[in-house]
mmCIF file of C-alpha atoms in Angstrom:
data_model
loop_
_atom_site.group_PDB
_atom_site.id
_atom_site.type_symbol
_atom_site.label_atom_id
_atom_site.label_comp_id
_atom_site.label_asym_id
_atom_site.label_seq_id
_atom_site.Cartn_x
_atom_site.Cartn_y
_atom_site.Cartn_z
ATOM 1 C CA UNK W 1 40.999 50.713 -20.691
ATOM 2 C CA UNK W 2 39.726 48.234 -23.009
ATOM 3 C CA UNK W 3 35.882 46.662 -23.968
ATOM 4 C CA UNK W 4 34.752 43.110 -25.253
ATOM 5 C CA UNK W 5 32.724 42.048 -27.702
ATOM 6 C CA UNK W 6 28.840 42.835 -27.128
ATOM 7 C CA UNK W 7 26.468 40.243 -26.251
ATOM 8 C CA UNK W 8 22.990 39.936 -25.657
ATOM 9 C CA UNK W 9 20.527 37.844 -23.447
ATOM 10 C CA UNK W 10 16.760 37.982 -23.469
ATOM 11 C CA UNK W 11 13.768 35.894 -21.598
ATOM 12 C CA UNK W 12 11.844 36.510 -24.808
ATOM 13 C CA UNK W 13 12.250 34.499 -28.329
ATOM 14 C CA UNK W 14 15.318 36.020 -30.458
ATOM 15 C CA UNK W 15 14.096 37.545 -33.361
ATOM 16 C CA UNK W 16 15.397 39.593 -36.794
ATOM 17 C CA UNK W 17 14.295 43.089 -35.007
ATOM 18 C CA UNK W 18 15.389 41.873 -31.724
ATOM 19 C CA UNK W 19 18.637 41.571 -33.284
ATOM 20 C CA UNK W 20 18.417 44.755 -35.309
ATOM 21 C CA UNK W 21 17.467 46.661 -31.959
ATOM 22 C CA UNK W 22 20.625 44.581 -30.462
ATOM 23 C CA UNK W 23 22.995 46.211 -33.188
ATOM 24 C CA UNK W 24 21.496 49.276 -32.739
ATOM 25 C CA UNK W 25 22.400 49.713 -29.200
ATOM 26 C CA UNK W 26 26.138 48.185 -29.396
ATOM 27 C CA UNK W 27 26.826 49.815 -32.555
ATOM 28 C CA UNK W 28 28.014 46.540 -34.257
ATOM 29 C CA UNK W 29 26.570 43.032 -34.267
ATOM 30 C CA UNK W 30 26.030 40.934 -30.929
ATOM 31 C CA UNK W 31 28.841 37.826 -31.403
ATOM 32 C CA UNK W 32 26.673 35.774 -28.964
ATOM 33 C CA UNK W 33 23.343 35.636 -26.863
ATOM 34 C CA UNK W 34 21.916 34.316 -24.090
ATOM 35 C CA UNK W 35 18.837 31.925 -23.701
ATOM 36 C CA UNK W 36 17.532 29.715 -21.237
ATOM 37 C CA UNK W 37 17.498 25.896 -20.797
ATOM 38 C CA UNK W 38 15.604 23.652 -18.303
ATOM 39 C CA UNK W 39 14.192 20.767 -19.356
ATOM 40 C CA UNK W 40 12.656 19.071 -22.411
ATOM 41 C CA UNK W 41 8.828 19.547 -21.279
ATOM 42 C CA UNK W 42 9.570 23.457 -20.053
ATOM 43 C CA UNK W 43 7.091 25.119 -22.291
ATOM 44 C CA UNK W 44 7.038 29.431 -22.216
ATOM 45 C CA UNK W 45 8.738 32.103 -24.633
ATOM 46 C CA UNK W 46 11.131 32.154 -21.937
ATOM 47 C CA UNK W 47 12.886 28.605 -22.491
ATOM 48 C CA UNK W 48 14.748 28.769 -25.854
ATOM 49 C CA UNK W 49 12.216 27.986 -28.764
ATOM 50 C CA UNK W 50 15.132 26.003 -31.212
ATOM 51 C CA UNK W 51 12.131 25.517 -33.992
ATOM 52 C CA UNK W 52 11.895 29.017 -34.583
ATOM 53 C CA UNK W 53 15.149 30.878 -33.151
ATOM 54 C CA UNK W 54 18.025 28.646 -34.332
ATOM 55 C CA UNK W 55 17.536 29.567 -37.741
ATOM 56 C CA UNK W 56 17.461 33.277 -36.835
ATOM 57 C CA UNK W 57 20.919 33.152 -34.639
ATOM 58 C CA UNK W 58 22.662 31.298 -37.761
ATOM 59 C CA UNK W 59 21.918 33.265 -40.644
ATOM 60 C CA UNK W 60 23.438 36.074 -38.131
ATOM 61 C CA UNK W 61 26.417 34.194 -37.052
ATOM 62 C CA UNK W 62 25.302 34.590 -33.345
ATOM 63 C CA UNK W 63 26.753 31.930 -30.749
ATOM 64 C CA UNK W 64 24.041 30.678 -28.579
ATOM 65 C CA UNK W 65 25.086 31.382 -24.818
ATOM 66 C CA UNK W 66 22.726 28.801 -22.551
ATOM 67 C CA UNK W 67 21.952 29.090 -18.957
ATOM 68 C CA UNK W 68 20.375 26.714 -16.769
ATOM 69 C CA UNK W 69 17.232 28.096 -15.589
ATOM 70 C CA UNK W 70 16.316 26.704 -11.823
ATOM 71 C CA UNK W 71 16.581 29.623 -10.462
ATOM 72 C CA UNK W 72 14.591 28.933 -7.143
ATOM 73 C CA UNK W 73 16.621 25.443 -6.650
ATOM 74 C CA UNK W 74 20.253 26.743 -6.735
ATOM 75 C CA UNK W 75 20.336 26.895 -2.532
ATOM 76 C CA UNK W 76 19.067 22.594 -3.010
ATOM 77 C CA UNK W 77 20.031 19.448 -1.804
ATOM 78 C CA UNK W 78 23.161 17.587 -4.187
ATOM 79 C CA UNK W 79 20.136 14.986 -4.905
ATOM 80 C CA UNK W 80 18.324 18.341 -6.574
ATOM 81 C CA UNK W 81 21.461 19.567 -8.057
ATOM 82 C CA UNK W 82 21.805 16.236 -9.906
ATOM 83 C CA UNK W 83 17.972 16.080 -10.826
ATOM 84 C CA UNK W 84 18.398 19.322 -12.727
ATOM 85 C CA UNK W 85 21.988 18.543 -14.401
ATOM 86 C CA UNK W 86 20.320 15.520 -15.411
ATOM 87 C CA UNK W 87 17.070 17.751 -17.191
ATOM 88 C CA UNK W 88 19.761 20.322 -18.086
ATOM 89 C CA UNK W 89 21.236 17.953 -20.285
ATOM 90 C CA UNK W 90 18.607 16.366 -21.701
ATOM 91 C CA UNK W 91 17.202 19.152 -22.725
ATOM 92 C CA UNK W 92 20.632 20.711 -24.441
ATOM 93 C CA UNK W 93 20.581 17.141 -26.497
ATOM 94 C CA UNK W 94 17.305 16.816 -27.358
ATOM 95 C CA UNK W 95 17.476 20.365 -28.958
ATOM 96 C CA UNK W 96 20.313 19.585 -30.993
ATOM 97 C CA UNK W 97 21.291 16.460 -31.374
ATOM 98 C CA UNK W 98 24.105 14.351 -30.643
ATOM 99 C CA UNK W 99 25.277 14.087 -34.102
ATOM 100 C CA UNK W 100 25.167 18.070 -34.462
ATOM 101 C CA UNK W 101 27.029 18.816 -31.046
ATOM 102 C CA UNK W 102 29.548 16.400 -31.853
ATOM 103 C CA UNK W 103 30.321 18.030 -35.549
ATOM 104 C CA UNK W 104 30.530 21.305 -33.735
ATOM 105 C CA UNK W 105 33.353 20.342 -31.229
ATOM 106 C CA UNK W 106 31.841 18.311 -28.425
ATOM 107 C CA UNK W 107 32.499 20.446 -26.200
ATOM 108 C CA UNK W 108 29.956 23.423 -24.660
ATOM 109 C CA UNK W 109 29.740 25.891 -21.631
ATOM 110 C CA UNK W 110 26.444 25.806 -20.029
ATOM 111 C CA UNK W 111 26.054 28.576 -17.226
ATOM 112 C CA UNK W 112 23.682 28.439 -13.859
ATOM 113 C CA UNK W 113 21.437 31.256 -13.507
ATOM 114 C CA UNK W 114 22.405 32.139 -9.705
ATOM 115 C CA UNK W 115 20.740 35.258 -9.100
ATOM 116 C CA UNK W 116 21.672 35.892 -5.119
ATOM 117 C CA UNK W 117 18.220 37.908 -4.218
ATOM 118 C CA UNK W 118 16.880 35.548 -1.398
ATOM 119 C CA UNK W 119 14.414 38.231 -0.717
ATOM 120 C CA UNK W 120 12.973 38.048 -3.693
ATOM 121 C CA UNK W 121 12.961 34.186 -3.988
ATOM 122 C CA UNK W 122 15.950 33.860 -5.880
ATOM 123 C CA UNK W 123 18.934 32.234 -3.422
ATOM 124 C CA UNK W 124 22.734 32.246 -3.473
ATOM 125 C CA UNK W 125 24.282 28.720 -4.356
ATOM 126 C CA UNK W 126 24.814 25.929 -1.798
ATOM 127 C CA UNK W 127 27.786 24.071 -2.095
ATOM 128 C CA UNK W 128 25.808 20.673 -2.019
ATOM 129 C CA UNK W 129 23.681 22.044 -5.100
ATOM 130 C CA UNK W 130 26.913 22.578 -7.376
ATOM 131 C CA UNK W 131 28.415 19.841 -6.099
ATOM 132 C CA UNK W 132 25.390 17.974 -7.249
ATOM 133 C CA UNK W 133 25.124 19.783 -10.690
ATOM 134 C CA UNK W 134 28.356 20.457 -11.917
ATOM 135 C CA UNK W 135 29.450 16.803 -11.661
ATOM 136 C CA UNK W 136 26.619 15.597 -13.105
ATOM 137 C CA UNK W 137 26.235 18.028 -15.597
ATOM 138 C CA UNK W 138 29.734 16.533 -17.127
ATOM 139 C CA UNK W 139 29.025 12.724 -16.696
ATOM 140 C CA UNK W 140 25.718 12.515 -18.059
ATOM 141 C CA UNK W 141 26.315 14.801 -20.742
ATOM 142 C CA UNK W 142 29.574 12.188 -21.576
ATOM 143 C CA UNK W 143 27.442 9.276 -20.210
ATOM 144 C CA UNK W 144 24.252 9.681 -23.075
ATOM 145 C CA UNK W 145 26.370 10.630 -25.937
ATOM 146 C CA UNK W 146 29.417 7.534 -25.453
ATOM 147 C CA UNK W 147 31.621 10.498 -24.622
ATOM 148 C CA UNK W 148 30.966 12.699 -27.987
ATOM 149 C CA UNK W 149 29.439 15.145 -25.836
ATOM 150 C CA UNK W 150 30.565 17.279 -22.368
ATOM 151 C CA UNK W 151 28.387 20.050 -21.234
ATOM 152 C CA UNK W 152 30.764 22.323 -18.929
ATOM 153 C CA UNK W 153 29.723 23.956 -16.045
ATOM 154 C CA UNK W 154 29.780 27.717 -15.718
ATOM 155 C CA UNK W 155 28.019 30.163 -13.323
ATOM 156 C CA UNK W 156 26.329 33.426 -13.840
ATOM 157 C CA UNK W 157 25.958 35.621 -10.446
ATOM 158 C CA UNK W 158 26.420 39.068 -9.157
ATOM 159 C CA UNK W 159 29.118 40.940 -7.915
ATOM 160 C CA UNK W 160 28.366 40.767 -4.397
ATOM 161 C CA UNK W 161 27.044 37.338 -4.234
ATOM 162 C CA UNK W 162 30.162 36.005 -1.858
ATOM 163 C CA UNK W 163 28.002 33.166 -0.610
ATOM 164 C CA UNK W 164 27.999 31.650 -4.345
ATOM 165 C CA UNK W 165 31.182 32.245 -5.599
ATOM 166 C CA UNK W 166 32.796 31.057 -2.314
ATOM 167 C CA UNK W 167 30.377 27.840 -2.602
ATOM 168 C CA UNK W 168 31.730 27.699 -6.028
ATOM 169 C CA UNK W 169 35.302 28.062 -4.889
ATOM 170 C CA UNK W 170 34.530 24.956 -2.341
ATOM 171 C CA UNK W 171 33.174 22.499 -4.643
ATOM 172 C CA UNK W 172 36.060 23.215 -7.190
ATOM 173 C CA UNK W 173 38.686 21.809 -4.872
ATOM 174 C CA UNK W 174 35.959 19.173 -4.360
ATOM 175 C CA UNK W 175 36.421 18.128 -8.348
ATOM 176 C CA UNK W 176 33.323 20.405 -9.248
ATOM 177 C CA UNK W 177 34.951 22.135 -11.782
ATOM 178 C CA UNK W 178 33.779 25.841 -12.954
ATOM 179 C CA UNK W 179 35.222 26.535 -16.365
ATOM 180 C CA UNK W 180 33.963 30.082 -16.101
ATOM 181 C CA UNK W 181 32.002 33.189 -14.655
ATOM 182 C CA UNK W 182 29.540 35.576 -15.815
ATOM 183 C CA UNK W 183 29.169 38.436 -13.325
ATOM 184 C CA UNK W 184 26.156 40.860 -13.177
ATOM 185 C CA UNK W 185 27.049 44.443 -11.960
ATOM 186 C CA UNK W 186 25.135 47.352 -12.946
ATOM 187 C CA UNK W 187 27.736 49.802 -12.155
ATOM 188 C CA UNK W 188 26.868 52.963 -14.789
ATOM 189 C CA UNK W 189 23.850 54.145 -15.370
ATOM 190 C CA UNK W 190 22.622 53.800 -19.145
ATOM 191 C CA UNK W 191 23.291 51.338 -21.396
ATOM 192 C CA UNK W 192 26.204 52.514 -23.618
ATOM 193 C CA UNK W 193 29.159 49.601 -23.020
ATOM 194 C CA UNK W 194 31.570 50.580 -20.774
ATOM 195 C CA UNK W 195 35.457 50.052 -20.515
ATOM 196 C CA UNK W 196 36.465 46.721 -18.681
ATOM 197 C CA UNK W 197 37.355 47.275 -15.524
ATOM 198 C CA UNK W 198 38.399 44.344 -13.047
ATOM 199 C CA UNK W 199 38.048 46.608 -10.012
ATOM 200 C CA UNK W 200 34.247 46.985 -10.708
ATOM 201 C CA UNK W 201 33.808 43.444 -12.130
ATOM 202 C CA UNK W 202 35.482 40.649 -10.116
ATOM 203 C CA UNK W 203 34.211 39.470 -6.969
ATOM 204 C CA UNK W 204 35.861 40.188 -3.846
ATOM 205 C CA UNK W 205 36.836 36.219 -3.122
ATOM 206 C CA UNK W 206 39.498 33.999 -4.955
ATOM 207 C CA UNK W 207 37.466 32.902 -8.258
ATOM 208 C CA UNK W 208 38.388 29.311 -9.007
ATOM 209 C CA UNK W 209 37.879 30.094 -12.809
ATOM 210 C CA UNK W 210 37.868 32.978 -15.116
ATOM 211 C CA UNK W 211 35.495 35.733 -15.382
ATOM 212 C CA UNK W 212 34.712 35.235 -19.083
ATOM 213 C CA UNK W 213 31.658 38.021 -19.009
ATOM 214 C CA UNK W 214 30.294 40.964 -17.646
ATOM 215 C CA UNK W 215 26.064 41.878 -17.549
ATOM 216 C CA UNK W 216 26.753 45.265 -17.411
ATOM 217 C CA UNK W 217 23.109 46.876 -17.845
ATOM 218 C CA UNK W 218 19.831 44.451 -17.524
ATOM 219 C CA UNK W 219 16.422 45.793 -19.115
ATOM 220 C CA UNK W 220 18.026 47.599 -21.969
ATOM 221 C CA UNK W 221 16.309 48.734 -25.017
ATOM 222 C CA UNK W 222 12.717 48.978 -23.263
ATOM 223 C CA UNK W 223 13.359 46.389 -21.158
ATOM 224 C CA UNK W 224 13.920 43.670 -24.562
ATOM 225 C CA UNK W 225 17.482 42.862 -23.547
ATOM 226 C CA UNK W 226 20.335 42.672 -20.983
ATOM 227 C CA UNK W 227 23.960 44.071 -22.251
ATOM 228 C CA UNK W 228 26.886 42.133 -21.738
ATOM 229 C CA UNK W 229 30.622 42.136 -23.143
ATOM 230 C CA UNK W 230 33.484 39.484 -22.740
ATOM 231 C CA UNK W 231 36.692 39.990 -20.965
ATOM 232 C CA UNK W 232 39.317 41.500 -23.065
ATOM 233 C CA UNK W 233 42.175 40.662 -21.052
ATOM 234 C CA UNK W 234 41.581 36.663 -21.199
ATOM 235 C CA UNK W 235 41.534 34.242 -23.997
ATOM 236 C CA UNK W 236 37.484 34.518 -24.863
ATOM 237 C CA UNK W 237 37.877 32.788 -28.496
ATOM 238 C CA UNK W 238 39.402 29.643 -26.422
ATOM 239 C CA UNK W 239 37.360 29.715 -23.299
ATOM 240 C CA UNK W 240 33.778 31.292 -24.042
ATOM 241 C CA UNK W 241 33.381 31.390 -28.418
ATOM 242 C CA UNK W 242 34.849 28.120 -29.533
ATOM 243 C CA UNK W 243 32.848 26.496 -26.778
ATOM 244 C CA UNK W 244 29.409 28.172 -27.475
ATOM 245 C CA UNK W 245 26.979 26.656 -30.037
ATOM 246 C CA UNK W 246 26.194 28.007 -33.492
ATOM 247 C CA UNK W 247 23.010 26.801 -33.734
ATOM 248 C CA UNK W 248 21.790 24.967 -37.194
ATOM 249 C CA UNK W 249 20.350 26.763 -39.891
ATOM 250 C CA UNK W 250 17.771 24.399 -40.607
ATOM 251 C CA UNK W 251 16.196 23.571 -36.992
#
């Protein structure tokens, strides 16, 4: 078995110290870092703060893994999905600007955060919501940039959330694509990086897209980061890393 490239995600802003902590945990520097996007008007430290975080990520050559955070909405209607996608696109475009995004390749992944824990107020994904969200993410990003930028829908979810993955598959069959899955399953104790194992990670449904990432443990390093790795069995350079933004050093 093999291991993929390590990366972190956090609900607090990226700092030099946090990167140092993650580097010590992984035994090497993370190559990507997950942070949240909701809308241009969303405040708080959970939301990506480009003014301080972009220069830090750029200086460490760490790519941004963007996560669309409207977790309580994802069992909603198609119109809710449309509205949220427009807000997500506006946030991403306002944060980095069309010119910079186009110069960096113009195609970027955005992972919809689906926690799939209804008892905790974090529902599974509905078919209707994903149809609205995924189609609008693509069309609205293109219409707002004269086709210079396309934001591609992906999904973060848990291994056991069968409802979510079945609805992603059904939506994909109706033209609402999924460009990658990021699976959370905390199979092992501790935060050391385990070998990749499809039998542990891949959900027991027919997936409409490649599983690109595994979140193998949460709340590591004193609760400051979650730990992830890329899938060593697929071409994650092409499918993932080339479609993650290296933030500008001067933001």
